[in-house]
Tab-separated table of C-alpha atoms in Angstrom:
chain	number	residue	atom	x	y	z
A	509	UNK	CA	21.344	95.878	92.409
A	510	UNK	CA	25.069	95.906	91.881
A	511	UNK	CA	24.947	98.630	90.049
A	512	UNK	CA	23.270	101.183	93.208
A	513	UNK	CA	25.797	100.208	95.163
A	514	UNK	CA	28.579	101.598	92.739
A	515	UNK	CA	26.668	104.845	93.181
A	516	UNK	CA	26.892	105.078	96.981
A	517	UNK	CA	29.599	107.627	97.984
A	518	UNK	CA	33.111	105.931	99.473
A	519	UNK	CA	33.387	109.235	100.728
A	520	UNK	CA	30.287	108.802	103.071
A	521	UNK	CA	31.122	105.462	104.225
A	522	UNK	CA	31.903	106.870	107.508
A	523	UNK	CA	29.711	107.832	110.221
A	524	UNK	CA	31.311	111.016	110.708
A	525	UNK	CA	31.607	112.390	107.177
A	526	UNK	CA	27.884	111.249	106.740
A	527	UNK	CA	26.971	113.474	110.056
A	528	UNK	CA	29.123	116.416	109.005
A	529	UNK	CA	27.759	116.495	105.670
A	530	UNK	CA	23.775	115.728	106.957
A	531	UNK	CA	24.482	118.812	109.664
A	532	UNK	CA	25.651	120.845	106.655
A	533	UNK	CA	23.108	120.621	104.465
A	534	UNK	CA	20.060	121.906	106.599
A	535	UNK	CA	22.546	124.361	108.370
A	536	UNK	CA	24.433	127.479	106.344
A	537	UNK	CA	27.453	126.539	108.226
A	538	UNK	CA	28.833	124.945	111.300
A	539	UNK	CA	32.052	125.623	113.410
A	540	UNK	CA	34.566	123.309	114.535
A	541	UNK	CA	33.368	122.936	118.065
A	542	UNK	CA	29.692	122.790	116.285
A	543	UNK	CA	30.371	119.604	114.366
A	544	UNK	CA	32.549	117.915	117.144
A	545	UNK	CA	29.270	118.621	119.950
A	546	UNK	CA	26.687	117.379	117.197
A	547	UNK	CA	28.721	114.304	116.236
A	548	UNK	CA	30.392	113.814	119.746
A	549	UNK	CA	33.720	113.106	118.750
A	550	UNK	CA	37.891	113.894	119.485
A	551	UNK	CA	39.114	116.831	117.521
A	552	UNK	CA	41.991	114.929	116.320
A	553	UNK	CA	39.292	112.343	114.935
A	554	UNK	CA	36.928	115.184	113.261
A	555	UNK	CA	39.787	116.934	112.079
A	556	UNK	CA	40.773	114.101	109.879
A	557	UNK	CA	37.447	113.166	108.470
A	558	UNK	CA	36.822	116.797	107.613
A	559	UNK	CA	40.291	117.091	105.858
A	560	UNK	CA	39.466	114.132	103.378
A	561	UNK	CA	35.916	116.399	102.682
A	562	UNK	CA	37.913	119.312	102.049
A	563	UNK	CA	40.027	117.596	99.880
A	564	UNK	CA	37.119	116.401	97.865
A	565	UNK	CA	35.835	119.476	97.293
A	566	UNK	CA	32.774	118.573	99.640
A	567	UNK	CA	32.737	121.291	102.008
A	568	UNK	CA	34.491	124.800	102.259
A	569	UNK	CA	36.323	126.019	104.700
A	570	UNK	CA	36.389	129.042	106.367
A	571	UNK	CA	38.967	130.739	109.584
A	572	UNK	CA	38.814	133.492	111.212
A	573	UNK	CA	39.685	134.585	114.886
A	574	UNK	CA	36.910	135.067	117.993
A	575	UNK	CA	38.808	137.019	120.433
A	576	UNK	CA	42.090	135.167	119.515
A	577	UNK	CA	40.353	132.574	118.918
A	578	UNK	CA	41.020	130.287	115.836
A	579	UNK	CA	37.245	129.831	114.639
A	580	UNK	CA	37.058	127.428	111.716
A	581	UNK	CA	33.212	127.733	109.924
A	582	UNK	CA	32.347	124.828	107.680
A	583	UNK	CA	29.812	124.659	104.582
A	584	UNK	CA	28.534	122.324	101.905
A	585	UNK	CA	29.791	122.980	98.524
A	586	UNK	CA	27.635	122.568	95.604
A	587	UNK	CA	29.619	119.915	94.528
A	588	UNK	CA	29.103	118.198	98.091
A	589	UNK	CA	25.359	118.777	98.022
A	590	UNK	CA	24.971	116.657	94.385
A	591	UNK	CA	27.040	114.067	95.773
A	592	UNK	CA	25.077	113.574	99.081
A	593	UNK	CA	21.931	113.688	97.367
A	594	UNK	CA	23.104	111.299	95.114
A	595	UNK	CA	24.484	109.300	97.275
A	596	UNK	CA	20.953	109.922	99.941
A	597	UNK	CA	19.110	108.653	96.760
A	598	UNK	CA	21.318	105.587	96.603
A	599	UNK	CA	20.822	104.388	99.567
A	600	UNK	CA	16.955	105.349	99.642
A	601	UNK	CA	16.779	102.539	96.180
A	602	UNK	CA	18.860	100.178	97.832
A	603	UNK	CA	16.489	99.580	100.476
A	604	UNK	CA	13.912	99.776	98.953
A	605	UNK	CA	14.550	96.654	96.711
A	606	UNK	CA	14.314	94.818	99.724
B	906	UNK	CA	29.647	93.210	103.408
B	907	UNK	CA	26.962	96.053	104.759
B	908	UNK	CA	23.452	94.973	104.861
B	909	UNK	CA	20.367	96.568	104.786
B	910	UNK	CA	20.106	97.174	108.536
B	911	UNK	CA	23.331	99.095	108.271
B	912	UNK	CA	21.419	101.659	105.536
B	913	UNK	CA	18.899	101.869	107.554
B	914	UNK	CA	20.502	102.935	110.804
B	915	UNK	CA	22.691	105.030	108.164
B	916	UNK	CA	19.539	106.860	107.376
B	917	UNK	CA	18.363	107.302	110.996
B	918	UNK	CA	21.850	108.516	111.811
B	919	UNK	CA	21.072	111.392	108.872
B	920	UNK	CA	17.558	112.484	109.863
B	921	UNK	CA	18.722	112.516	113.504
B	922	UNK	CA	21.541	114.698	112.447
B	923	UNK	CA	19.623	117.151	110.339
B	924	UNK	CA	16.949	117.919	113.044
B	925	UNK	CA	19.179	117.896	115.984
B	926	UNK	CA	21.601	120.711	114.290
B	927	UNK	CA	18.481	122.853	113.387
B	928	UNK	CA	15.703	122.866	115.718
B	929	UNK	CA	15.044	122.178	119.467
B	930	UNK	CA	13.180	119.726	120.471
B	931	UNK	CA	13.032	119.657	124.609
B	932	UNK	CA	11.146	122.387	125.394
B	933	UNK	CA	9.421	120.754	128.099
B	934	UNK	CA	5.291	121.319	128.090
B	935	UNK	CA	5.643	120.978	131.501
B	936	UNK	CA	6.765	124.573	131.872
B	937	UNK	CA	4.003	125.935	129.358
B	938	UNK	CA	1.263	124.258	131.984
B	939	UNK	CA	3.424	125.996	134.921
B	940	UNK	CA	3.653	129.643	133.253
B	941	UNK	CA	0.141	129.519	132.214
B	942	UNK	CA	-0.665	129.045	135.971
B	943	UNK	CA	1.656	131.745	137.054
B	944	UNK	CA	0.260	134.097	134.213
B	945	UNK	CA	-3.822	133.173	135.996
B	946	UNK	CA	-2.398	133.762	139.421
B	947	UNK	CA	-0.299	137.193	138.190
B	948	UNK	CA	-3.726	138.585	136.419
B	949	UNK	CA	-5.822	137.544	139.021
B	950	UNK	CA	-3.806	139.832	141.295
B	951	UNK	CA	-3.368	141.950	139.217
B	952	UNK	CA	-7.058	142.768	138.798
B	953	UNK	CA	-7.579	142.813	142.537
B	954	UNK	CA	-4.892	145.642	142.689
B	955	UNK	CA	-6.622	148.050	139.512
B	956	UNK	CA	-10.124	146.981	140.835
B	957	UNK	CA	-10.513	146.676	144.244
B	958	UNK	CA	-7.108	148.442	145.949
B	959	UNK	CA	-6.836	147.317	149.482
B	960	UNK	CA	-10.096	148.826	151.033
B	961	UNK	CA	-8.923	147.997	154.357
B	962	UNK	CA	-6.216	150.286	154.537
B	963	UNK	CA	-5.347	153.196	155.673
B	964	UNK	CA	-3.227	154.861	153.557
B	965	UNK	CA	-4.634	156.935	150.530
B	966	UNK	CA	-3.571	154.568	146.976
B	967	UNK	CA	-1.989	156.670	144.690
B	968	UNK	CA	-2.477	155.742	140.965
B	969	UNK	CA	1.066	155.700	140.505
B	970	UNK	CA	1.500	153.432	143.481
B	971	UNK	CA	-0.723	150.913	141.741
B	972	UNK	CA	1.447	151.112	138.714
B	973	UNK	CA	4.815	150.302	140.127
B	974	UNK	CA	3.057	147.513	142.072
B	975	UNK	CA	1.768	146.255	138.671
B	976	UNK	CA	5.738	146.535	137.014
B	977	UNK	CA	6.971	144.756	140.120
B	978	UNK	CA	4.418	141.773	139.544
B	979	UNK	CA	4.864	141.814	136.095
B	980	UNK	CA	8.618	141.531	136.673
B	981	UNK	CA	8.111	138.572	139.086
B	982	UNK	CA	6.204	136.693	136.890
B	983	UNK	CA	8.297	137.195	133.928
B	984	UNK	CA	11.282	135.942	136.036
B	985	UNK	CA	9.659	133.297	137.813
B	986	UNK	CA	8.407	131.938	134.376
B	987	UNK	CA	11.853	132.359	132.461
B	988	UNK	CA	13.248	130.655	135.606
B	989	UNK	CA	10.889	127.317	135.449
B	990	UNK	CA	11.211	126.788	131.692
B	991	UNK	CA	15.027	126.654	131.721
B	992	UNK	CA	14.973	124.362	134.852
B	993	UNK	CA	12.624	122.265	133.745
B	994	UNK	CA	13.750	122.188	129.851
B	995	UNK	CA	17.610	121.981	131.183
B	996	UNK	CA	16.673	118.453	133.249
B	997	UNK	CA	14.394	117.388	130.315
B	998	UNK	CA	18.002	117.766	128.176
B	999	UNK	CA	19.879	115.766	131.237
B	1000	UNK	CA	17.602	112.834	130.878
B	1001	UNK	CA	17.631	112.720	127.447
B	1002	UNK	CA	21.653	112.478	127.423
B	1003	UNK	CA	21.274	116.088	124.910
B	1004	UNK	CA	23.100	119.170	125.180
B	1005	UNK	CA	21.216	121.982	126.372
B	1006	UNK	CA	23.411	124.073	124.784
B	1007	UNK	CA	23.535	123.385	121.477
B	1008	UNK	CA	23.186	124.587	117.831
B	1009	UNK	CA	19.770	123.878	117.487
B	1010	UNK	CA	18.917	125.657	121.359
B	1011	UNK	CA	20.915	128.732	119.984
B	1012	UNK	CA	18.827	129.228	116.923
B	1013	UNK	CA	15.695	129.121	118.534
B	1014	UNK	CA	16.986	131.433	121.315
B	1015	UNK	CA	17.940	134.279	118.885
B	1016	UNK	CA	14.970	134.058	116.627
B	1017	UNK	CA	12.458	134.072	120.011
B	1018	UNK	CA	14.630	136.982	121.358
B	1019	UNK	CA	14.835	139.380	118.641
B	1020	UNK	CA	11.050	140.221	118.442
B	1021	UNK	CA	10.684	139.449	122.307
B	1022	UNK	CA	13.280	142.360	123.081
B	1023	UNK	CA	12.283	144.309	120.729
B	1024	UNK	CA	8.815	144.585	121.557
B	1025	UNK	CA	9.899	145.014	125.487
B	1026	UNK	CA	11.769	147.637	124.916
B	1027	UNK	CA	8.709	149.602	122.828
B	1028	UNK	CA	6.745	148.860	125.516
B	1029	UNK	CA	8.810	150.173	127.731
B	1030	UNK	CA	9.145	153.436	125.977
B	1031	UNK	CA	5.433	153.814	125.488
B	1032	UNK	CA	4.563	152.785	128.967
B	1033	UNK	CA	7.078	155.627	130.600
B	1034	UNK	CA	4.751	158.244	128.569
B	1035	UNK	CA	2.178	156.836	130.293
B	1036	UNK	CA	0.375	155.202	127.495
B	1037	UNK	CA	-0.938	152.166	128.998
B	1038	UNK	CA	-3.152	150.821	126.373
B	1039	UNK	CA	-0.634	149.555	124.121
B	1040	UNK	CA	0.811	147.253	127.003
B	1041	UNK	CA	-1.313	144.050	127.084
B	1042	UNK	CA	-1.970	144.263	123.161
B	1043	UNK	CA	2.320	144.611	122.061
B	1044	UNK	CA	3.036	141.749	125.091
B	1045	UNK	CA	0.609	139.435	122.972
B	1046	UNK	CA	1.486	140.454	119.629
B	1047	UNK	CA	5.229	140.551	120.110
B	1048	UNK	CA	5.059	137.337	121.955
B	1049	UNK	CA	2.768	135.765	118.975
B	1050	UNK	CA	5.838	136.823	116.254
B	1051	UNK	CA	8.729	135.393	118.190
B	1052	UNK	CA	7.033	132.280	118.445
B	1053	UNK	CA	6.136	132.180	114.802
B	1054	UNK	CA	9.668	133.516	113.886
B	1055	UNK	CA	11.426	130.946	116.348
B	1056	UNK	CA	8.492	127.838	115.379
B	1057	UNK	CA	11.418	127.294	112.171
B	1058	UNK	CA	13.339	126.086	115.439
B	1059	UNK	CA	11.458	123.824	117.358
B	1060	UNK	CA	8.207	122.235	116.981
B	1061	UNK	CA	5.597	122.964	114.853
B	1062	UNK	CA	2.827	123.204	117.366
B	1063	UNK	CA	4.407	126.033	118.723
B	1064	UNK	CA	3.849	128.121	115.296
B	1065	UNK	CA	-0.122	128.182	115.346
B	1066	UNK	CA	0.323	128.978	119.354
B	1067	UNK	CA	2.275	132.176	117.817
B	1068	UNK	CA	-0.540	132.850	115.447
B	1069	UNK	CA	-3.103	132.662	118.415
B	1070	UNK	CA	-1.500	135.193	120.304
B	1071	UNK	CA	-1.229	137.379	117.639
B	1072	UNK	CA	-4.960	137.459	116.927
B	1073	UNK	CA	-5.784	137.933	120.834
B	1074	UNK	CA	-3.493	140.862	120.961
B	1075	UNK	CA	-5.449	142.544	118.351
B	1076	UNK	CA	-8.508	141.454	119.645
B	1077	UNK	CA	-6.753	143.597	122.956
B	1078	UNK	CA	-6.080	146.166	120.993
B	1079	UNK	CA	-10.051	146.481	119.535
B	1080	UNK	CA	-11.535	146.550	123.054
B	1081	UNK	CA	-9.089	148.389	124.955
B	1082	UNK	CA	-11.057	147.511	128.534
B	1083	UNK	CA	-10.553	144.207	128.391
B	1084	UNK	CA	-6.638	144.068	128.196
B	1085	UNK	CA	-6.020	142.219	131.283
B	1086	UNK	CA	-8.775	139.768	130.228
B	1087	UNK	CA	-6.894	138.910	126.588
B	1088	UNK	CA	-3.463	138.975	128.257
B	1089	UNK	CA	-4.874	136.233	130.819
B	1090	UNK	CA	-5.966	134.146	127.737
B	1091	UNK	CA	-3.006	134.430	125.948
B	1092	UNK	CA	-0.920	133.993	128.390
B	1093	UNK	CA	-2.290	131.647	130.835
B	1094	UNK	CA	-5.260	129.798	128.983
B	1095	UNK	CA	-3.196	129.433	125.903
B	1096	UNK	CA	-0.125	128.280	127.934
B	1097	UNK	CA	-1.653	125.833	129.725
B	1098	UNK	CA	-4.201	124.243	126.995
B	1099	UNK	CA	-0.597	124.283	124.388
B	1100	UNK	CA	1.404	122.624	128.094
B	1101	UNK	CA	-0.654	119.871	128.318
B	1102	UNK	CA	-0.832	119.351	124.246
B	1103	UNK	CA	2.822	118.845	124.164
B	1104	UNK	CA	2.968	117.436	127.181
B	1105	UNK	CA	0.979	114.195	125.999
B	1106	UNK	CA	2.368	114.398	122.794
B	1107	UNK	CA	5.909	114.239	123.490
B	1108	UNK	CA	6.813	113.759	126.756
B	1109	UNK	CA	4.138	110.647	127.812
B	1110	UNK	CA	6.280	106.947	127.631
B	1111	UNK	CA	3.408	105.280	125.402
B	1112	UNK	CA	1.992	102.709	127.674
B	1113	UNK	CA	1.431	99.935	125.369
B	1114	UNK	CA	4.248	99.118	123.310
């Protein structure tokens, strides 16, 4: 038992990194505003929690302009989609020792 | 310390998230049973005005005549229908606390409008040479194909109504005399029976709980 739980992801521990990264696996990609209507949440809050995924290599990033715009596209890396899996399957065996 | 509970609602959280970003899931049946009925009362007329053109009058009917009449009560219909699904489907969103708007709406709007316009706009083309024929046949067909192509988007159900339509626009196509009769199917029978499937399905509280 102690042993799944060393497999979850601390990088998933939040509820906004777990919905960014759920969105972005059945979705090619997802913008900024996107994420923040799907999750419901401040930009200054999403903003954060996407940084850390960046900086673990979890999702890709992406800008570009839309008339002037700054448009910033999101998707999963491959690294990010082993690691959600993993940590998906984690979760799935820790409940169902119960 | 988490518990289980907090996995689980962890996992809910997920699958919530994953179908919400990629498919729509308020179109309201409601509006299906509504079309349908606007599609019976639209055919319905429009077979009194090929069939039996105002006896009573006057005035000589041109063929022509008949025509535009037919485009302007096609139009109507098409309108009036567009109209009640997004009123209906927009409060459906409301009361659910949803967006209307969202990523999962957008899909499903660009994958039912690509074949939709496209098939208009042939029909258009054909129908200004004055080849009729094709008209009830490509509505059904066309129609059939965005629903299958925007079904990835929404619910299931609405794939095999796709599939439907696409067979009775053939079937139009085979006997060429009975367009109007396939296009009221398709359109109105279909709409209604597939209305009052999801209707049930979806959209009824379940009493005992």
């Amino acid at each position: 038992m102690k042993n799944l739980f060393h497999q979850l992801d601390k990088a998933f521990e939040n509820k906004i990194r777990l919905g960014t990264m759920s969105v972005l696996l059945v979705n090619t990609e997802a913008s900024f505003n996107d994420l923040k209507d799907l999750l419901e949440v401040t930009d200054g809050n999403l903003a954060s929690h996407l940084k850390h995924l960046e900086k673990e290599e979890y999702i890709s990033v992406r800008k570009s302009f839309i008339n002037r715009k700054p448009n910033t596209v999101y998707t999963i890396t491959e690294k990010g989609k082993l690691a959600f899996e993993k940590h998906l399957n984690a979760l799935e065996e820790i409940l169902k020792q119960r | 310390m988490k518990n289980t509970d907090t996995y689980l609602a962890e996992i809910k959280e997920i699958r919530q998230m994953m179908e919400q970003s990629s498919r729509f899931l308020s179109l309201s049946g409601l509006s299906g049973i509504l079309v349908g009925l606007y599609a019976l009362i639209g055919a319905f007329i429009a077979y009194r005005m090929i069939h039996f053109p105002l006896p009573s009058s006057y005035q000589k009917i041109f063929p022509s005549q008949i025509i535009s009449n037919l485009v302007v009560l096609g139009s109507v219909v098409l309108i009036l229908s567009l109209a009640t699904v997004l009123w209906l489907t927009y409060r459906k969103t409301k009361s659910s606390g949803k967006k209307f708007w969202n990523p999962g709406s957008r899909l499903m709007s660009i994958h039912l409008t690509i074949p939709l316009v496209s098939g208009g706009i042939l029909i258009l083309v054909f129908a200004s040479r004055g080849i009729f024929s094709i008209v009830s046949p490509s509505c059904l067909v066309f129609y059939g194909l965005a629903l299958v192509n925007a079904a990835k988007f929404t619910r299931q159900e609405i794939f095999y109504m796709g599939l439907i339509q696409i067979a009775l626009g053939i079937l139009a196509a085979i006997f060429p005399g009975l367009g109007l009769f396939f296009w009221a199917i398709g359109f109105g029978v279909i709409h209604i029976i597939y209305g009052t499937i999801m209707y049930f399905r979806y959209e009824q509280k379940p009493k005992s709980a």
